[in-house]
Amino acid sequence: MSAEATNPVSAADAAVTDTTARRRGRARIDLRRLGRAALLGATAGPAPRDRLPDAISHVAEAHRAHHPEADLAVLRRAYVLAESSHRGQFRKSGEPYITHPLAVTLILAELGAETTTLTASLLHDTVEDTEVTLDQVRREFGDEVAYLVDGVTKVEKIDYGAAAEPETFRKMLVATGNDVRVMSIKLADRLHNMRTLGVMRAEKQARIAKVTRDFLIPLAERLGVQALKTELEDLVFAILHPEEYENTRALIAGNSHAGDALDAVAEQVGAVLREAGIGAEVLVRPRHFVSVHRVRLKRGELRGCDFGRLLVLVAEDADCYGVLGELHTCFTPVISEFKDFIAAPKFNLYQSLHTAIAAPDGAVAEILIRTHRMHTVAEAGVVALGNPYVGQEPYAGPTPPPGRPAPAAPDPVPTPDPQPEDGERVDPTRPGWLSRLLDWQQSAPDPDTFWSSLRAHLAEDDEITVFSADGSAPGPISLPAGASCVDAAYAQHGEAAHGCLGARVNGRLAPLSTVLGDGDTVQLLLAQDTVSGPSPEWLDHARTAAARIAITGWLQAHPEAAAAPADAGPRPQVNVPADRRSGAVLHADLDGEPPAAVRPAGCCTPVPPDEITGFRVRGGSVTVHRAGCAAVETMRGVGREPVTVRWGDTAQCRVTLVAESFGRPRLLADLTEAIATAGAAVVAATVEPPSEQRVRHTYTLHLPDAAGLPALMRAMRDVPGVYDVNRARRRGRAEPRDS
């Protein structure tokens, strides 16, 4: 993992940050101060067998601070192999290459990583960049170290060409699904490379920074490694947004004493807690560069308290709520800022109480309340959990690159019972987002689809949890915020969701487009036949990559489901039922383009013999509007070209009508009688509860002849108490989104 050399964040910036941190006693793992001191003696030759080489003495010191009983002999052996194999290799800055794995290992040691992770981080580039083989690593250090090293080893560019980078990420994510320590090493590796990126060409710096922003920073957030995430954000900010970065740096430097306001609040908070008999440590946490930039965009001019937050550390969970009670009693709380991530931890293991109080000068001071253990996990995430696999079965061998055969498995080793039923290691750190990612990546047909889907997947910030109403799911279903019933169907049933007909959400029938909320119960209704498939419009409602990839794959494999065979001639036509459950047919002339689905717009619900016009929308389908619909002018205004559409010969149609009436006895019976007399069949009907003596009826009707629609609407208006009847208009946006 290649060599770069100078930090885009200047030494002056680091000095400002370090000085501020020391003055206010910041309880943050400060990775910026870790550097060349650990690299002294890196090329001084092998050390005596009875002590560690000088080059990794700093690593050993940091490691023993978290793991006093750790056996350091294996670190010595790993360093000797790494130094000898990288000897003669240099980074682009001119430094010996061994300085890179040493720096990566020191980062992880400061975060509290256990010995196996540190051993693998020392060796993480040996298989990729030297003559050392994976079998040699396995023989010398065991299967776990070999698995971790293989997980972060890039696939060969000669084999994959332009697809090497996405396929490397795919391989790494699959390995992470079986051991999250793989991604811990990769994040530390990228952090050191980002720190030393200054010798690269500007365009390469920007490319690496964008990949870091789109993929590795979201992964650091999801794994809870905030100490790595915040520094990566600042480094990317400096490269991709140099002007905003410089403005923020100048703002922080020009307000070096602005934090005195927080110091004063910290003293008041500490006095209140001492008086209440609560043992707590109150610290000031200055915001990092990106955080200051975001706060400035949100609040405009910044005041002293905006440059940081207070951190209150206590011993027990119950003390957190005791602190909260004292703060809300003795100060004026800002209730809108309160969040309880202890009772409901975030999906990345994060736990804290968040609140805010009004300072004496009217400024708002944000406060984080957590235990010391919560703070360690908040900073180091999964790295702080040590080895979550102790007592489980050993590795079956490293994950091979995609498309390559797996190496021979090592001899089996006795393992404790019970064994996991699916043969995978039970991972207490594997959250729902990672399981979903591992599920859909198997279906990504090509590297480009995987790359774009991964970017979209990682852009999802929040999660919701829904539950199966009928017990068909083995446990809660984790979905991204904004997910719909379509996403729940594919998350629960996989490809069987192709036949999903509808859903019950919290006991009530709901369309598949329904957006789910946290805690909802969902019962998905599946077709009994095996030929049912998804509609193209499901793509409009699918939020998860798994659902979108599955739907797209089915539609590509069944083009006849979206369109009937095209007519002969130079102008392909699409003949699709205007409503899939009726016989009204629409024709669209597409000037030689591939056939597409044709459907009536929900905003104006056209039926024969309405004058109509069509527009191409997502996925190449055509949405048909009445000529007078407001959406037509909107689409023309944004440059959409209309498509020629016309009704077919079939006269029957389905239409939804809304009747507005005053409440009275027998009204429903009289309306349905008028509908039946006009020759229409009621497909579905809803009656809303009366409001101010007014009642709203919605009927979906099947008409044998669309020409009878005006007469039907007149007959319904003639029913006593009915004062208006109109075609239904769907609430919401006036037009579909572009593809």
XYZ file of C-alpha atoms in Angstrom, residues 333-684:
352
model
C -31.841 22.717 29.166
C -32.373 22.942 25.424
C -34.873 20.106 25.157
C -34.647 19.787 21.368
C -30.971 18.809 21.725
C -31.600 15.838 24.049
C -30.842 12.353 22.685
C -30.527 9.086 24.593
C -28.078 6.775 22.834
C -27.593 4.662 25.975
C -31.099 3.206 26.054
C -31.077 3.035 22.233
C -27.447 2.725 21.021
C -26.603 3.797 17.488
C -25.998 1.077 14.915
C -22.212 1.588 15.239
C -22.128 0.647 18.971
C -22.075 4.322 20.042
C -23.571 5.113 23.453
C -23.917 8.524 25.125
C -26.436 10.975 26.446
C -26.537 14.196 24.427
C -27.971 17.385 25.891
C -27.403 21.137 25.796
C -27.754 23.890 28.364
C -27.957 27.666 28.123
C -24.762 29.389 29.277
C -24.999 32.607 31.332
C -24.301 34.770 28.264
C -27.104 33.087 26.346
C -24.847 30.795 24.301
C -25.695 27.100 24.063
C -23.206 24.570 25.433
C -23.527 21.025 24.104
C -22.735 18.235 26.572
C -21.932 14.539 26.090
C -22.417 12.217 29.077
C -20.960 8.699 29.047
C -19.021 6.167 31.097
C -15.289 5.642 30.610
C -16.018 2.372 28.809
C -18.536 4.064 26.530
C -15.941 6.712 25.752
C -13.353 4.118 24.764
C -15.838 2.423 22.427
C -17.002 5.785 21.048
C -13.425 6.650 20.088
C -12.097 3.268 18.966
C -15.308 1.396 18.019
C -14.800 -2.254 17.174
C -11.048 -1.905 17.745
C -11.697 -1.393 21.461
C -13.611 -4.656 21.743
C -10.460 -6.735 21.488
C -10.872 -10.171 19.915
C -14.615 -10.915 19.781
C -13.979 -14.451 18.524
C -12.251 -15.988 21.557
C -13.582 -19.509 22.104
C -15.020 -19.849 18.599
C -13.914 -22.049 15.753
C -10.658 -21.259 13.937
C -10.458 -19.901 10.428
C -11.049 -22.216 7.502
C -8.384 -20.287 5.619
C -8.072 -16.900 3.956
C -10.702 -15.566 1.577
C -9.525 -15.987 -2.023
C -9.866 -13.107 -4.481
C -13.092 -13.264 -6.531
C -12.860 -15.802 -9.299
C -9.941 -17.711 -7.805
C -9.982 -21.107 -6.109
C -9.684 -21.158 -2.342
C -6.394 -22.451 -0.925
C -6.323 -25.771 0.824
C -7.806 -25.555 4.301
C -5.528 -26.247 7.257
C -5.924 -29.331 9.381
C -9.027 -29.147 11.543
C -8.566 -28.070 15.146
C -10.957 -29.122 17.939
C -13.365 -26.322 18.775
C -15.773 -25.774 21.644
C -19.456 -26.525 21.264
C -21.854 -25.356 20.130
C -20.767 -24.682 16.585
C -22.576 -22.006 14.551
C -25.242 -23.662 12.425
C -24.274 -21.836 9.234
C -20.558 -22.543 9.569
C -19.670 -18.860 10.010
C -18.024 -17.324 13.039
C -20.488 -15.692 15.389
C -19.586 -12.009 15.299
C -21.050 -9.833 18.074
C -19.787 -6.749 16.247
C -21.483 -7.540 12.926
C -24.371 -5.071 12.620
C -27.338 -5.153 10.275
C -25.805 -2.823 7.698
C -22.836 -5.168 7.214
C -25.060 -8.232 6.855
C -27.153 -6.430 4.224
C -24.029 -5.337 2.378
C -22.662 -8.875 2.289
C -26.005 -10.173 1.026
C -26.429 -7.839 -1.929
C -22.765 -7.721 -3.027
C -23.091 -11.351 -4.135
C -25.766 -10.301 -6.620
C -23.896 -7.293 -8.058
C -23.350 -8.440 -11.665
C -20.240 -6.354 -12.395
C -17.674 -4.151 -10.628
C -19.327 -0.897 -11.769
C -22.683 -1.913 -10.289
C -20.977 -3.000 -7.074
C -18.970 0.244 -6.867
C -21.965 2.549 -7.422
C -24.258 0.472 -5.185
C -21.668 0.442 -2.397
C -21.359 4.232 -2.580
C -25.140 4.615 -2.321
C -25.319 2.039 0.484
C -22.682 3.820 2.550
C -24.386 7.185 2.013
C -27.321 5.988 4.144
C -26.919 7.665 7.513
C -29.599 6.199 9.763
C -31.208 2.824 10.337
C -34.675 1.691 11.332
C -35.796 -1.632 12.744
C -39.042 -3.293 11.670
C -40.592 -6.534 12.829
C -42.356 -9.381 11.065
C -45.996 -9.469 12.126
C -46.406 -13.174 11.346
C -43.095 -14.377 12.762
C -41.769 -15.368 9.333
C -38.520 -13.473 9.964
C -36.167 -14.986 12.558
C -35.627 -11.585 14.184
C -35.886 -7.835 13.656
C -35.204 -6.531 10.143
C -32.696 -3.659 9.932
C -33.237 -1.248 7.053
C -31.954 2.215 6.128
C -34.160 5.160 7.060
C -36.623 5.847 4.246
C -36.915 2.182 3.251
C -40.251 0.948 1.920
C -42.175 -2.311 1.980
C -40.294 -3.262 -1.202
C -37.014 -3.136 0.718
C -38.491 -5.125 3.602
C -39.734 -7.777 1.168
C -36.304 -8.365 -0.362
C -34.541 -8.158 2.999
C -36.813 -10.874 4.409
C -37.557 -13.127 1.427
C -34.750 -12.565 -1.084
C -35.755 -13.502 -4.635
C -39.096 -14.847 -3.392
C -40.060 -11.170 -2.969
C -40.491 -10.973 -6.746
C -44.010 -12.299 -6.122
C -44.928 -9.794 -3.396
C -48.473 -8.485 -3.878
C -48.826 -6.114 -0.957
C -48.259 -5.701 2.731
C -49.899 -5.086 6.059
C -48.132 -2.373 8.020
C -49.110 -2.247 11.685
C -52.116 -4.426 10.873
C -53.475 -2.337 7.996
C -53.239 -3.045 4.268
C -50.671 -0.809 2.623
C -49.133 -0.468 -0.854
C -45.588 -1.668 -1.371
C -44.505 1.950 -1.809
C -45.282 2.685 1.871
C -42.271 4.168 3.668
C -41.647 2.311 6.920
C -40.929 3.832 10.293
C -38.794 2.612 13.156
C -40.664 -0.074 15.127
C -43.302 -0.822 12.464
C -44.623 -4.374 12.090
C -44.800 -5.684 8.538
C -46.591 -8.689 7.073
C -45.703 -9.249 3.415
C -48.260 -10.901 1.131
C -46.680 -13.197 -1.467
C -48.239 -14.699 -4.578
C -48.665 -18.464 -4.559
C -47.538 -18.878 -8.177
C -43.891 -18.840 -9.248
C -44.265 -16.632 -12.326
C -45.154 -13.328 -10.674
C -42.534 -10.640 -10.892
C -41.805 -7.086 -9.819
C -43.125 -4.014 -11.604
C -40.613 -1.512 -13.055
C -42.093 1.147 -10.789
C -40.824 -0.796 -7.769
C -37.446 0.775 -8.552
C -38.975 4.139 -7.602
C -39.608 2.832 -4.084
C -36.538 0.648 -3.480
C -33.944 2.234 -1.210
C -31.603 -0.689 -0.565
C -29.026 -1.917 -3.048
C -30.197 -5.515 -2.538
C -33.729 -4.683 -3.678
C -32.629 -2.563 -6.635
C -30.157 -5.149 -7.920
C -32.710 -7.975 -7.584
C -35.493 -6.017 -9.319
C -33.228 -4.839 -12.134
C -31.914 -8.360 -12.679
C -35.437 -9.821 -12.898
C -36.644 -7.134 -15.311
C -33.630 -7.652 -17.561
C -34.258 -11.404 -17.553
C -38.003 -10.944 -18.275
C -38.358 -8.054 -20.734
C -41.751 -9.408 -21.770
C -43.084 -8.563 -18.315
C -42.660 -4.839 -18.908
C -43.689 -4.724 -22.552
C -45.393 -6.843 -25.160
C -43.447 -7.738 -28.328
C -42.854 -4.719 -30.543
C -44.736 -4.346 -33.824
C -42.835 -4.796 -37.029
C -41.616 -1.623 -38.699
C -39.193 1.181 -38.001
C -41.222 2.659 -35.096
C -41.376 0.183 -32.196
C -44.577 0.398 -30.211
C -45.394 -0.641 -26.680
C -48.834 -2.062 -26.002
C -49.354 -2.351 -22.269
C -52.553 -2.284 -20.224
C -53.098 1.237 -18.912
C -54.110 -0.436 -15.677
C -52.639 -3.928 -15.359
C -55.937 -5.285 -14.074
C -58.105 -3.815 -16.871
C -58.290 -4.023 -20.630
C -57.611 -0.393 -21.596
C -54.513 -0.334 -23.806
C -52.022 2.473 -24.468
C -49.705 2.722 -27.475
C -46.433 4.686 -27.432
C -44.304 5.524 -30.491
C -40.656 5.643 -29.451
C -38.781 6.395 -32.701
C -36.598 3.327 -32.809
C -35.740 3.184 -29.121
C -36.156 -0.046 -27.125
C -39.660 -0.848 -25.866
C -40.652 0.502 -22.454
C -43.541 0.144 -20.026
C -46.459 2.551 -20.446
C -48.603 3.511 -17.490
C -51.120 6.206 -16.603
C -49.981 8.954 -14.246
C -51.453 8.819 -10.770
C -51.725 12.613 -10.593
C -54.504 12.834 -13.203
C -55.566 9.175 -13.827
C -56.309 9.353 -17.565
C -58.896 6.956 -19.058
C -60.346 6.654 -22.567
C -61.295 8.841 -24.335
C -59.228 11.560 -22.576
C -56.800 13.541 -24.696
C -53.378 12.378 -23.518
C -49.648 13.004 -23.816
C -46.686 10.979 -22.529
C -43.164 11.543 -21.183
C -40.194 9.236 -20.739
C -39.266 8.669 -17.067
C -37.021 6.416 -14.992
C -35.960 3.161 -16.584
C -37.190 4.172 -20.054
C -40.875 3.733 -19.219
C -43.553 6.208 -20.375
C -45.978 7.963 -18.032
C -49.212 9.165 -19.618
C -51.010 12.324 -18.462
C -54.247 14.014 -19.402
C -53.537 16.914 -21.755
C -54.704 19.466 -19.199
C -52.698 18.070 -16.281
C -50.449 20.581 -14.519
C -47.591 18.082 -14.663
C -47.503 18.395 -18.463
C -46.474 22.051 -18.310
C -44.020 21.268 -15.512
C -42.316 18.602 -17.603
C -42.187 20.824 -20.661
C -40.694 23.563 -18.488
C -37.769 21.356 -17.482
C -37.058 20.335 -21.058
C -38.856 16.993 -21.268
C -39.793 15.985 -24.807
C -43.336 14.546 -25.133
C -43.901 11.048 -26.520
C -46.776 10.312 -28.883
C -49.298 8.071 -27.131
C -52.836 6.976 -28.013
C -55.548 4.722 -26.724
C -56.021 1.248 -28.141
C -59.236 -0.267 -29.426
C -60.387 -1.804 -26.150
C -63.063 0.369 -24.564
C -63.059 -1.021 -21.026
C -61.102 0.754 -18.305
C -60.616 1.127 -14.581
C -60.954 4.467 -12.850
C -60.912 5.819 -9.296
C -63.575 8.359 -8.334
C -63.866 10.459 -5.192
C -67.357 11.486 -4.006
C -67.735 14.342 -1.515
C -71.042 14.347 0.395
C -72.906 15.360 3.520
C -73.489 12.544 5.972
C -76.942 10.934 6.083
C -78.457 7.475 6.595
C -78.360 5.037 3.603
C -75.917 7.260 1.673
C -73.487 4.398 0.983
C -76.289 2.112 -0.208
C -77.648 4.774 -2.566
C -74.229 5.483 -4.044
C -73.414 1.847 -4.703
C -76.858 1.360 -6.254
C -76.235 4.305 -8.627
C -72.881 2.794 -9.601
C -74.404 -0.634 -10.248
C -77.262 0.876 -12.296
C -74.678 2.594 -14.527
C -73.124 -0.794 -15.291
C -69.866 -0.299 -13.354
C -68.358 -2.868 -11.003
C -66.902 -1.834 -7.644
C -63.339 -3.156 -7.307
C -62.490 -1.357 -4.057
